[in-house]
């Protein structure tokens, strides 16, 4: 008896009274349809006992038969791929992207998003764009990628933070440092650039600046160059005073004194009160000292004395 296709001889030595397919033949795995999620085994197993385990094997899937490398997530875990590969089974995450210069990685919660610079990276904080310097300071390192944005990292002081010492005052400058700021390099005068950079921290491109007496302060005008009215001279005791008034800076000479009847001004002497003034204490005669002190306020024996 000849068994049909997909069947194998059964009990080859069995003496059957009825030669039929049921008596003489047995099914092979070729007659078995594997369930969903299974595929046929190789041909060497096709003549074995017909069961799911002997005729079929688990179909390979990305989720069960392929491990994605670090930085990738598994996809299509039930997809029956003919070739299990990185491209078929895995998708990249932000962990596979190196953020370009000037960017930082976003927090891990963004790691599974579409891999683009916009979704995986964020602008690295910079002093010039993410930190505002307080009054009296100007921004520096506008492209400096600072981990901590603070005054020390991002700002430097201007003259507004500097206290001028006694006898000096803040340098004047009637400049509007906001007017024309967008075109300061070409549109501002050099004095305006210097003053606005020093005082307001504006217009400083290419300038180096450090607050100090020389850059921020000027000597205050004192009595020494005060113009006293006729008949009065600068009081040497007040020469360094910055309170520039006649009452404070000046002292009268004999020219302001009205002699009583029978007296006249002592114009005798004919002294040059500037000659040898620096050494008047030792180089002048007593009569010259007395005359120059009374008439011109020079060579007086002590501060505030007036013959």
PDB file of C-alpha atoms in Angstrom:
ATOM      1  CA  UNK A   1       0.000   0.000   0.000  1.00  0.00           C
ATOM      2  CA  UNK A   2       1.426   3.414  -0.982  1.00  0.00           C
ATOM      3  CA  UNK A   3       0.839   6.231   1.492  1.00  0.00           C
ATOM      4  CA  UNK A   4      -0.212   9.602   0.088  1.00  0.00           C
ATOM      5  CA  UNK A   5       1.918  12.760   0.298  1.00  0.00           C
ATOM      6  CA  UNK A   6       2.623  14.118   3.807  1.00  0.00           C
ATOM      7  CA  UNK A   7       2.089  10.612   5.259  1.00  0.00           C
ATOM      8  CA  UNK A   8       4.659   7.966   6.164  1.00  0.00           C
ATOM      9  CA  UNK A   9       4.317   4.153   6.194  1.00  0.00           C
ATOM     10  CA  UNK A  10       2.921   2.867   9.456  1.00  0.00           C
ATOM     11  CA  UNK A  11       3.662  -0.553  10.955  1.00  0.00           C
ATOM     12  CA  UNK A  12       5.632  -1.741   7.953  1.00  0.00           C
ATOM     13  CA  UNK A  13       5.507  -5.301   9.251  1.00  0.00           C
ATOM     14  CA  UNK A  14       1.920  -5.155  10.328  1.00  0.00           C
ATOM     15  CA  UNK A  15      -0.206  -7.677   8.510  1.00  0.00           C
ATOM     16  CA  UNK A  16      -3.258  -5.659   7.857  1.00  0.00           C
ATOM     17  CA  UNK A  17      -6.410  -7.325   6.609  1.00  0.00           C
ATOM     18  CA  UNK A  18      -7.591  -4.067   5.104  1.00  0.00           C
ATOM     19  CA  UNK A  19      -5.133  -1.990   3.188  1.00  0.00           C
ATOM     20  CA  UNK A  20      -6.269   1.507   3.950  1.00  0.00           C
ATOM     21  CA  UNK A  21      -4.623   4.846   4.743  1.00  0.00           C
ATOM     22  CA  UNK A  22      -5.787   4.616   8.314  1.00  0.00           C
ATOM     23  CA  UNK A  23      -4.333   1.122   8.745  1.00  0.00           C
ATOM     24  CA  UNK A  24      -1.071   1.533   6.866  1.00  0.00           C
ATOM     25  CA  UNK A  25      -0.096   5.246   7.098  1.00  0.00           C
ATOM     26  CA  UNK A  26       0.548   7.847   9.739  1.00  0.00           C
ATOM     27  CA  UNK A  27       0.605  11.647   9.380  1.00  0.00           C
ATOM     28  CA  UNK A  28       3.853  13.640   9.497  1.00  0.00           C
ATOM     29  CA  UNK A  29       4.543  17.240  10.561  1.00  0.00           C
ATOM     30  CA  UNK A  30       3.849  18.207   6.973  1.00  0.00           C
ATOM     31  CA  UNK A  31       0.173  17.754   7.765  1.00  0.00           C
ATOM     32  CA  UNK A  32       0.353  19.974  10.863  1.00  0.00           C
ATOM     33  CA  UNK A  33      -0.370  23.709  10.798  1.00  0.00           C
ATOM     34  CA  UNK A  34       1.629  25.570  13.443  1.00  0.00           C
ATOM     35  CA  UNK A  35      -0.252  27.956  15.705  1.00  0.00           C
ATOM     36  CA  UNK A  36       0.103  31.716  15.649  1.00  0.00           C
ATOM     37  CA  UNK A  37       3.510  32.679  16.991  1.00  0.00           C
ATOM     38  CA  UNK A  38       5.145  29.404  15.847  1.00  0.00           C
ATOM     39  CA  UNK A  39       6.971  28.334  12.688  1.00  0.00           C
ATOM     40  CA  UNK A  40       7.738  24.875  11.239  1.00  0.00           C
ATOM     41  CA  UNK A  41      10.789  23.075  12.462  1.00  0.00           C
ATOM     42  CA  UNK A  42      13.490  21.943  10.061  1.00  0.00           C
ATOM     43  CA  UNK A  43      12.791  18.991   7.756  1.00  0.00           C
ATOM     44  CA  UNK A  44      14.648  16.478   9.937  1.00  0.00           C
ATOM     45  CA  UNK A  45      11.834  16.760  12.451  1.00  0.00           C
ATOM     46  CA  UNK A  46       9.000  16.317   9.941  1.00  0.00           C
ATOM     47  CA  UNK A  47       8.638  12.512  10.394  1.00  0.00           C
ATOM     48  CA  UNK A  48       8.396  12.562  14.150  1.00  0.00           C
ATOM     49  CA  UNK A  49       5.227  12.269  16.196  1.00  0.00           C
ATOM     50  CA  UNK A  50       2.838  15.027  15.203  1.00  0.00           C
ATOM     51  CA  UNK A  51       2.623  17.463  18.133  1.00  0.00           C
ATOM     52  CA  UNK A  52       3.088  21.197  18.547  1.00  0.00           C
ATOM     53  CA  UNK A  53       6.409  20.661  20.299  1.00  0.00           C
ATOM     54  CA  UNK A  54       7.864  18.245  17.705  1.00  0.00           C
ATOM     55  CA  UNK A  55       6.612  19.978  14.572  1.00  0.00           C
ATOM     56  CA  UNK A  56       6.839  23.639  15.516  1.00  0.00           C
ATOM     57  CA  UNK A  57       9.102  26.113  17.271  1.00  0.00           C
ATOM     58  CA  UNK A  58       8.538  29.546  18.687  1.00  0.00           C
ATOM     59  CA  UNK A  59       8.715  32.189  16.003  1.00  0.00           C
ATOM     60  CA  UNK A  60      11.644  34.596  16.687  1.00  0.00           C
ATOM     61  CA  UNK A  61      10.539  38.105  17.702  1.00  0.00           C
ATOM     62  CA  UNK A  62      12.432  41.279  18.439  1.00  0.00           C
ATOM     63  CA  UNK A  63      11.178  41.375  22.003  1.00  0.00           C
ATOM     64  CA  UNK A  64      12.157  37.823  22.901  1.00  0.00           C
ATOM     65  CA  UNK A  65      15.100  37.030  20.675  1.00  0.00           C
ATOM     66  CA  UNK A  66      17.016  40.287  20.219  1.00  0.00           C
ATOM     67  CA  UNK A  67      18.589  42.547  22.853  1.00  0.00           C
ATOM     68  CA  UNK A  68      18.882  46.215  21.925  1.00  0.00           C
ATOM     69  CA  UNK A  69      22.184  47.873  22.880  1.00  0.00           C
ATOM     70  CA  UNK A  70      22.504  50.670  25.426  1.00  0.00           C
ATOM     71  CA  UNK A  71      20.851  53.900  24.305  1.00  0.00           C
ATOM     72  CA  UNK A  72      18.147  52.127  22.277  1.00  0.00           C
ATOM     73  CA  UNK A  73      14.609  51.050  23.137  1.00  0.00           C
ATOM     74  CA  UNK A  74      12.963  47.864  21.877  1.00  0.00           C
ATOM     75  CA  UNK A  75      10.084  48.295  19.472  1.00  0.00           C
ATOM     76  CA  UNK A  76       7.675  45.875  17.811  1.00  0.00           C
ATOM     77  CA  UNK A  77       8.130  43.297  20.545  1.00  0.00           C
ATOM     78  CA  UNK A  78       5.678  40.970  18.776  1.00  0.00           C
ATOM     79  CA  UNK A  79       6.895  41.691  15.268  1.00  0.00           C
ATOM     80  CA  UNK A  80       7.979  38.507  13.490  1.00  0.00           C
ATOM     81  CA  UNK A  81      11.105  39.742  11.806  1.00  0.00           C
ATOM     82  CA  UNK A  82      12.800  37.541   9.247  1.00  0.00           C
ATOM     83  CA  UNK A  83      16.082  39.197  10.216  1.00  0.00           C
ATOM     84  CA  UNK A  84      16.498  40.320  13.815  1.00  0.00           C
ATOM     85  CA  UNK A  85      18.615  43.475  13.617  1.00  0.00           C
ATOM     86  CA  UNK A  86      19.119  46.834  15.285  1.00  0.00           C
ATOM     87  CA  UNK A  87      17.204  48.550  12.507  1.00  0.00           C
ATOM     88  CA  UNK A  88      14.231  46.152  12.705  1.00  0.00           C
ATOM     89  CA  UNK A  89      13.917  45.782  16.460  1.00  0.00           C
ATOM     90  CA  UNK A  90      15.236  48.960  18.090  1.00  0.00           C
ATOM     91  CA  UNK A  91      14.844  52.727  18.015  1.00  0.00           C
ATOM     92  CA  UNK A  92      17.414  55.259  19.140  1.00  0.00           C
ATOM     93  CA  UNK A  93      16.902  57.477  22.205  1.00  0.00           C
ATOM     94  CA  UNK A  94      18.460  60.794  23.150  1.00  0.00           C
ATOM     95  CA  UNK A  95      21.203  58.825  24.900  1.00  0.00           C
ATOM     96  CA  UNK A  96      22.708  58.134  21.472  1.00  0.00           C
ATOM     97  CA  UNK A  97      22.964  61.832  20.574  1.00  0.00           C
ATOM     98  CA  UNK A  98      25.963  63.969  21.490  1.00  0.00           C
ATOM     99  CA  UNK A  99      24.747  67.506  22.122  1.00  0.00           C
ATOM    100  CA  UNK A 100      26.703  70.122  20.124  1.00  0.00           C
ATOM    101  CA  UNK A 101      28.842  72.849  21.682  1.00  0.00           C
ATOM    102  CA  UNK A 102      26.743  75.272  23.677  1.00  0.00           C
ATOM    103  CA  UNK A 103      24.094  72.684  24.564  1.00  0.00           C
ATOM    104  CA  UNK A 104      23.490  70.371  27.516  1.00  0.00           C
ATOM    105  CA  UNK A 105      21.596  67.100  27.742  1.00  0.00           C
ATOM    106  CA  UNK A 106      17.986  67.406  28.811  1.00  0.00           C
ATOM    107  CA  UNK A 107      16.837  65.503  31.926  1.00  0.00           C
ATOM    108  CA  UNK A 108      16.361  61.760  31.578  1.00  0.00           C
ATOM    109  CA  UNK A 109      12.586  62.074  31.180  1.00  0.00           C
ATOM    110  CA  UNK A 110      13.246  63.268  27.626  1.00  0.00           C
ATOM    111  CA  UNK A 111      15.461  60.294  26.734  1.00  0.00           C
ATOM    112  CA  UNK A 112      12.755  58.430  24.798  1.00  0.00           C
ATOM    113  CA  UNK A 113      11.649  61.295  22.580  1.00  0.00           C
ATOM    114  CA  UNK A 114      12.416  61.740  18.901  1.00  0.00           C
ATOM    115  CA  UNK A 115      16.153  62.085  18.540  1.00  0.00           C
ATOM    116  CA  UNK A 116      16.787  65.721  17.575  1.00  0.00           C
ATOM    117  CA  UNK A 117      18.867  68.503  19.067  1.00  0.00           C
ATOM    118  CA  UNK A 118      15.667  70.390  19.920  1.00  0.00           C
ATOM    119  CA  UNK A 119      14.179  67.496  21.875  1.00  0.00           C
ATOM    120  CA  UNK A 120      17.323  65.978  23.391  1.00  0.00           C
ATOM    121  CA  UNK A 121      19.386  69.060  24.214  1.00  0.00           C
ATOM    122  CA  UNK A 122      18.909  72.454  25.800  1.00  0.00           C
ATOM    123  CA  UNK A 123      20.888  75.631  25.448  1.00  0.00           C
ATOM    124  CA  UNK A 124      23.703  75.748  27.951  1.00  0.00           C
ATOM    125  CA  UNK A 125      23.201  78.683  30.342  1.00  0.00           C
ATOM    126  CA  UNK A 126      25.380  81.665  29.516  1.00  0.00           C
ATOM    127  CA  UNK A 127      26.075  84.800  31.498  1.00  0.00           C
ATOM    128  CA  UNK A 128      25.205  87.102  28.646  1.00  0.00           C
ATOM    129  CA  UNK A 129      21.814  85.546  27.896  1.00  0.00           C
ATOM    130  CA  UNK A 130      20.601  84.061  31.175  1.00  0.00           C
ATOM    131  CA  UNK A 131      21.891  86.398  33.888  1.00  0.00           C
ATOM    132  CA  UNK A 132      21.268  90.092  34.456  1.00  0.00           C
ATOM    133  CA  UNK A 133      23.986  91.963  36.309  1.00  0.00           C
ATOM    134  CA  UNK A 134      22.822  94.247  39.134  1.00  0.00           C
ATOM    135  CA  UNK A 135      23.173  98.017  39.049  1.00  0.00           C
ATOM    136  CA  UNK A 136      26.784  99.120  39.180  1.00  0.00           C
ATOM    137  CA  UNK A 137      28.062  96.028  37.330  1.00  0.00           C
ATOM    138  CA  UNK A 138      28.527  95.235  33.679  1.00  0.00           C
ATOM    139  CA  UNK A 139      28.176  91.870  31.963  1.00  0.00           C
ATOM    140  CA  UNK A 140      31.282  89.959  30.945  1.00  0.00           C
ATOM    141  CA  UNK A 141      31.867  86.575  29.311  1.00  0.00           C
ATOM    142  CA  UNK A 142      28.641  86.762  27.327  1.00  0.00           C
ATOM    143  CA  UNK A 143      29.513  83.393  25.772  1.00  0.00           C
ATOM    144  CA  UNK A 144      31.006  81.894  28.905  1.00  0.00           C
ATOM    145  CA  UNK A 145      29.217  78.633  29.688  1.00  0.00           C
ATOM    146  CA  UNK A 146      28.971  78.933  33.432  1.00  0.00           C
ATOM    147  CA  UNK A 147      27.600  76.117  35.552  1.00  0.00           C
ATOM    148  CA  UNK A 148      26.630  78.634  38.215  1.00  0.00           C
ATOM    149  CA  UNK A 149      25.373  82.014  37.036  1.00  0.00           C
ATOM    150  CA  UNK A 150      26.237  84.642  39.620  1.00  0.00           C
ATOM    151  CA  UNK A 151      27.754  88.106  39.936  1.00  0.00           C
ATOM    152  CA  UNK A 152      31.251  86.715  40.444  1.00  0.00           C
ATOM    153  CA  UNK A 153      31.155  84.634  37.272  1.00  0.00           C
ATOM    154  CA  UNK A 154      29.203  86.938  34.992  1.00  0.00           C
ATOM    155  CA  UNK A 155      29.799  90.531  36.046  1.00  0.00           C
ATOM    156  CA  UNK A 156      32.501  93.029  36.831  1.00  0.00           C
ATOM    157  CA  UNK A 157      32.119  96.260  38.780  1.00  0.00           C
ATOM    158  CA  UNK A 158      31.923  99.731  37.287  1.00  0.00           C
ATOM    159  CA  UNK A 159      32.737 103.071  38.874  1.00  0.00           C
ATOM    160  CA  UNK A 160      29.237 103.109  40.349  1.00  0.00           C
ATOM    161  CA  UNK A 161      30.463 100.569  42.903  1.00  0.00           C
ATOM    162  CA  UNK A 162      33.669 102.459  43.719  1.00  0.00           C
ATOM    163  CA  UNK A 163      33.871 104.953  46.579  1.00  0.00           C
ATOM    164  CA  UNK A 164      36.176 107.837  45.767  1.00  0.00           C
ATOM    165  CA  UNK A 165      38.494 108.789  48.655  1.00  0.00           C
ATOM    166  CA  UNK A 166      38.399 112.079  50.503  1.00  0.00           C
ATOM    167  CA  UNK A 167      39.544 114.962  48.359  1.00  0.00           C
ATOM    168  CA  UNK A 168      38.287 113.377  45.146  1.00  0.00           C
ATOM    169  CA  UNK A 169      34.924 113.074  43.463  1.00  0.00           C
ATOM    170  CA  UNK A 170      33.359 110.983  40.713  1.00  0.00           C
ATOM    171  CA  UNK A 171      34.499 112.018  37.260  1.00  0.00           C
ATOM    172  CA  UNK A 172      31.807 114.078  35.560  1.00  0.00           C
ATOM    173  CA  UNK A 173      30.321 113.228  32.221  1.00  0.00           C
ATOM    174  CA  UNK A 174      27.084 114.417  30.788  1.00  0.00           C
ATOM    175  CA  UNK A 175      26.609 111.425  28.501  1.00  0.00           C
ATOM    176  CA  UNK A 176      23.417 109.505  27.800  1.00  0.00           C
ATOM    177  CA  UNK A 177      24.754 105.965  27.645  1.00  0.00           C
ATOM    178  CA  UNK A 178      21.540 104.551  26.199  1.00  0.00           C
ATOM    179  CA  UNK A 179      21.414 106.916  23.242  1.00  0.00           C
ATOM    180  CA  UNK A 180      23.006 105.272  20.198  1.00  0.00           C
ATOM    181  CA  UNK A 181      24.105 102.220  22.188  1.00  0.00           C
ATOM    182  CA  UNK A 182      23.330  99.816  19.320  1.00  0.00           C
ATOM    183  CA  UNK A 183      25.894 101.628  17.154  1.00  0.00           C
ATOM    184  CA  UNK A 184      28.297 102.817  19.835  1.00  0.00           C
ATOM    185  CA  UNK A 185      31.460 101.552  18.147  1.00  0.00           C
ATOM    186  CA  UNK A 186      31.005 103.828  15.162  1.00  0.00           C
ATOM    187  CA  UNK A 187      28.732 106.488  16.605  1.00  0.00           C
ATOM    188  CA  UNK A 188      30.230 107.358  19.999  1.00  0.00           C
ATOM    189  CA  UNK A 189      33.190 109.575  20.680  1.00  0.00           C
ATOM    190  CA  UNK A 190      36.134 108.077  22.536  1.00  0.00           C
ATOM    191  CA  UNK A 191      35.424 110.136  25.704  1.00  0.00           C
ATOM    192  CA  UNK A 192      31.852 108.869  25.713  1.00  0.00           C
ATOM    193  CA  UNK A 193      32.985 105.261  25.260  1.00  0.00           C
ATOM    194  CA  UNK A 194      35.470 105.599  28.115  1.00  0.00           C
ATOM    195  CA  UNK A 195      32.990 107.280  30.439  1.00  0.00           C
ATOM    196  CA  UNK A 196      30.019 105.011  29.695  1.00  0.00           C
ATOM    197  CA  UNK A 197      32.139 101.887  30.034  1.00  0.00           C
ATOM    198  CA  UNK A 198      33.642 103.032  33.327  1.00  0.00           C
ATOM    199  CA  UNK A 199      30.479 104.445  34.865  1.00  0.00           C
ATOM    200  CA  UNK A 200      27.661 102.386  33.371  1.00  0.00           C
ATOM    201  CA  UNK A 201      29.297  99.283  31.938  1.00  0.00           C
ATOM    202  CA  UNK A 202      28.066 100.133  28.429  1.00  0.00           C
ATOM    203  CA  UNK A 203      30.053 100.522  25.225  1.00  0.00           C
ATOM    204  CA  UNK A 204      32.953  98.422  26.515  1.00  0.00           C
ATOM    205  CA  UNK A 205      33.753  96.300  23.466  1.00  0.00           C
ATOM    206  CA  UNK A 206      37.499  95.798  23.333  1.00  0.00           C
ATOM    207  CA  UNK A 207      38.079  97.816  26.506  1.00  0.00           C
ATOM    208  CA  UNK A 208      39.614  96.492  29.664  1.00  0.00           C
ATOM    209  CA  UNK A 209      38.482  98.208  32.813  1.00  0.00           C
ATOM    210  CA  UNK A 210      39.125  98.033  36.528  1.00  0.00           C
ATOM    211  CA  UNK A 211      37.568 100.535  38.949  1.00  0.00           C
ATOM    212  CA  UNK A 212      40.094 102.693  40.766  1.00  0.00           C
ATOM    213  CA  UNK A 213      40.962 106.221  41.752  1.00  0.00           C
ATOM    214  CA  UNK A 214      42.594 106.976  38.416  1.00  0.00           C
ATOM    215  CA  UNK A 215      39.741 105.623  36.301  1.00  0.00           C
ATOM    216  CA  UNK A 216      36.763 106.675  38.411  1.00  0.00           C
ATOM    217  CA  UNK A 217      37.744 109.752  40.388  1.00  0.00           C
ATOM    218  CA  UNK A 218      39.156 113.208  39.976  1.00  0.00           C
ATOM    219  CA  UNK A 219      40.562 115.600  42.502  1.00  0.00           C
ATOM    220  CA  UNK A 220      37.893 117.859  43.858  1.00  0.00           C
ATOM    221  CA  UNK A 221      38.484 121.562  43.221  1.00  0.00           C
ATOM    222  CA  UNK A 222      39.784 123.213  46.384  1.00  0.00           C
ATOM    223  CA  UNK A 223      40.338 126.701  47.721  1.00  0.00           C
ATOM    224  CA  UNK A 224      43.896 126.703  46.487  1.00  0.00           C
ATOM    225  CA  UNK A 225      42.788 127.932  43.049  1.00  0.00           C
ATOM    226  CA  UNK A 226      39.762 129.890  44.241  1.00  0.00           C
ATOM    227  CA  UNK A 227      39.605 133.462  42.941  1.00  0.00           C
ATOM    228  CA  UNK A 228      39.157 135.676  45.985  1.00  0.00           C
ATOM    229  CA  UNK A 229      37.750 139.204  45.599  1.00  0.00           C
ATOM    230  CA  UNK A 230      40.075 142.211  45.491  1.00  0.00           C
ATOM    231  CA  UNK A 231      41.809 142.812  48.783  1.00  0.00           C
ATOM    232  CA  UNK A 232      41.524 139.203  49.919  1.00  0.00           C
ATOM    233  CA  UNK A 233      43.762 136.199  49.469  1.00  0.00           C
ATOM    234  CA  UNK A 234      43.348 132.432  49.809  1.00  0.00           C
ATOM    235  CA  UNK A 235      43.703 131.428  53.420  1.00  0.00           C
ATOM    236  CA  UNK A 236      46.522 128.844  53.515  1.00  0.00           C
ATOM    237  CA  UNK A 237      44.690 127.059  56.292  1.00  0.00           C
ATOM    238  CA  UNK A 238      41.777 126.474  53.931  1.00  0.00           C
ATOM    239  CA  UNK A 239      43.721 125.738  50.779  1.00  0.00           C
ATOM    240  CA  UNK A 240      42.687 122.064  50.732  1.00  0.00           C
ATOM    241  CA  UNK A 241      39.037 122.703  51.530  1.00  0.00           C
ATOM    242  CA  UNK A 242      36.511 121.759  48.843  1.00  0.00           C
ATOM    243  CA  UNK A 243      33.896 124.157  50.181  1.00  0.00           C
ATOM    244  CA  UNK A 244      34.653 126.863  47.665  1.00  0.00           C
ATOM    245  CA  UNK A 245      33.114 130.068  48.980  1.00  0.00           C
ATOM    246  CA  UNK A 246      34.558 133.498  49.752  1.00  0.00           C
ATOM    247  CA  UNK A 247      33.775 133.086  53.418  1.00  0.00           C
ATOM    248  CA  UNK A 248      35.520 129.718  53.602  1.00  0.00           C
ATOM    249  CA  UNK A 249      38.456 130.177  51.244  1.00  0.00           C
ATOM    250  CA  UNK A 250      39.488 133.816  51.622  1.00  0.00           C
ATOM    251  CA  UNK A 251      40.972 136.048  54.277  1.00  0.00           C
ATOM    252  CA  UNK A 252      41.340 139.801  54.201  1.00  0.00           C
ATOM    253  CA  UNK A 253      44.608 141.660  53.744  1.00  0.00           C
ATOM    254  CA  UNK A 254      45.556 145.165  54.719  1.00  0.00           C
ATOM    255  CA  UNK A 255      44.001 146.354  51.492  1.00  0.00           C
ATOM    256  CA  UNK A 256      40.580 145.791  53.019  1.00  0.00           C
ATOM    257  CA  UNK A 257      41.418 147.611  56.221  1.00  0.00           C
ATOM    258  CA  UNK A 258      40.418 151.248  56.626  1.00  0.00           C
ATOM    259  CA  UNK A 259      43.095 153.083  58.525  1.00  0.00           C
ATOM    260  CA  UNK A 260      41.872 155.663  61.121  1.00  0.00           C
ATOM    261  CA  UNK A 261      42.352 159.323  60.688  1.00  0.00           C
ATOM    262  CA  UNK A 262      45.980 160.268  60.868  1.00  0.00           C
ATOM    263  CA  UNK A 263      47.159 156.867  59.513  1.00  0.00           C
ATOM    264  CA  UNK A 264      47.755 155.554  56.047  1.00  0.00           C
ATOM    265  CA  UNK A 265      48.420 152.121  54.572  1.00  0.00           C
ATOM    266  CA  UNK A 266      51.912 150.847  55.011  1.00  0.00           C
ATOM    267  CA  UNK A 267      52.988 150.454  51.413  1.00  0.00           C
ATOM    268  CA  UNK A 268      56.638 150.532  52.326  1.00  0.00           C
ATOM    269  CA  UNK A 269      58.635 147.419  51.810  1.00  0.00           C
ATOM    270  CA  UNK A 270      58.533 146.854  48.094  1.00  0.00           C
ATOM    271  CA  UNK A 271      58.760 143.098  48.658  1.00  0.00           C
ATOM    272  CA  UNK A 272      58.331 140.359  46.050  1.00  0.00           C
ATOM    273  CA  UNK A 273      56.253 137.942  48.064  1.00  0.00           C
ATOM    274  CA  UNK A 274      56.658 135.123  45.541  1.00  0.00           C
ATOM    275  CA  UNK A 275      60.429 135.130  45.586  1.00  0.00           C
ATOM    276  CA  UNK A 276      61.716 132.486  47.987  1.00  0.00           C
ATOM    277  CA  UNK A 277      58.222 131.688  49.196  1.00  0.00           C
ATOM    278  CA  UNK A 278      58.945 127.963  49.478  1.00  0.00           C
ATOM    279  CA  UNK A 279      61.665 128.701  52.063  1.00  0.00           C
ATOM    280  CA  UNK A 280      60.171 131.806  53.653  1.00  0.00           C
ATOM    281  CA  UNK A 281      60.602 130.508  57.202  1.00  0.00           C
ATOM    282  CA  UNK A 282      64.378 130.586  56.926  1.00  0.00           C
ATOM    283  CA  UNK A 283      65.040 132.776  53.922  1.00  0.00           C
ATOM    284  CA  UNK A 284      62.897 135.861  54.591  1.00  0.00           C
ATOM    285  CA  UNK A 285      63.514 138.662  56.984  1.00  0.00           C
ATOM    286  CA  UNK A 286      60.981 139.240  59.717  1.00  0.00           C
ATOM    287  CA  UNK A 287      59.901 142.499  58.095  1.00  0.00           C
ATOM    288  CA  UNK A 288      59.234 140.745  54.776  1.00  0.00           C
ATOM    289  CA  UNK A 289      57.274 138.015  56.511  1.00  0.00           C
ATOM    290  CA  UNK A 290      55.129 140.584  58.312  1.00  0.00           C
ATOM    291  CA  UNK A 291      54.554 142.733  55.233  1.00  0.00           C
ATOM    292  CA  UNK A 292      53.799 139.814  52.837  1.00  0.00           C
ATOM    293  CA  UNK A 293      51.501 138.141  55.346  1.00  0.00           C
ATOM    294  CA  UNK A 294      49.513 141.325  55.947  1.00  0.00           C
ATOM    295  CA  UNK A 295      49.296 142.460  52.341  1.00  0.00           C
ATOM    296  CA  UNK A 296      49.236 139.197  50.339  1.00  0.00           C
ATOM    297  CA  UNK A 297      48.553 136.496  52.920  1.00  0.00           C
ATOM    298  CA  UNK A 298      51.919 134.858  52.263  1.00  0.00           C
ATOM    299  CA  UNK A 299      54.690 133.961  54.650  1.00  0.00           C
ATOM    300  CA  UNK A 300      52.477 134.054  57.714  1.00  0.00           C
ATOM    301  CA  UNK A 301      54.142 132.551  60.791  1.00  0.00           C
ATOM    302  CA  UNK A 302      51.375 130.092  61.462  1.00  0.00           C
ATOM    303  CA  UNK A 303      48.094 129.034  59.939  1.00  0.00           C
ATOM    304  CA  UNK A 304      45.358 131.621  60.479  1.00  0.00           C
ATOM    305  CA  UNK A 305      47.540 134.367  61.900  1.00  0.00           C
ATOM    306  CA  UNK A 306      47.167 137.846  60.574  1.00  0.00           C
ATOM    307  CA  UNK A 307      49.168 140.812  61.816  1.00  0.00           C
TER     308      UNK A 307
END
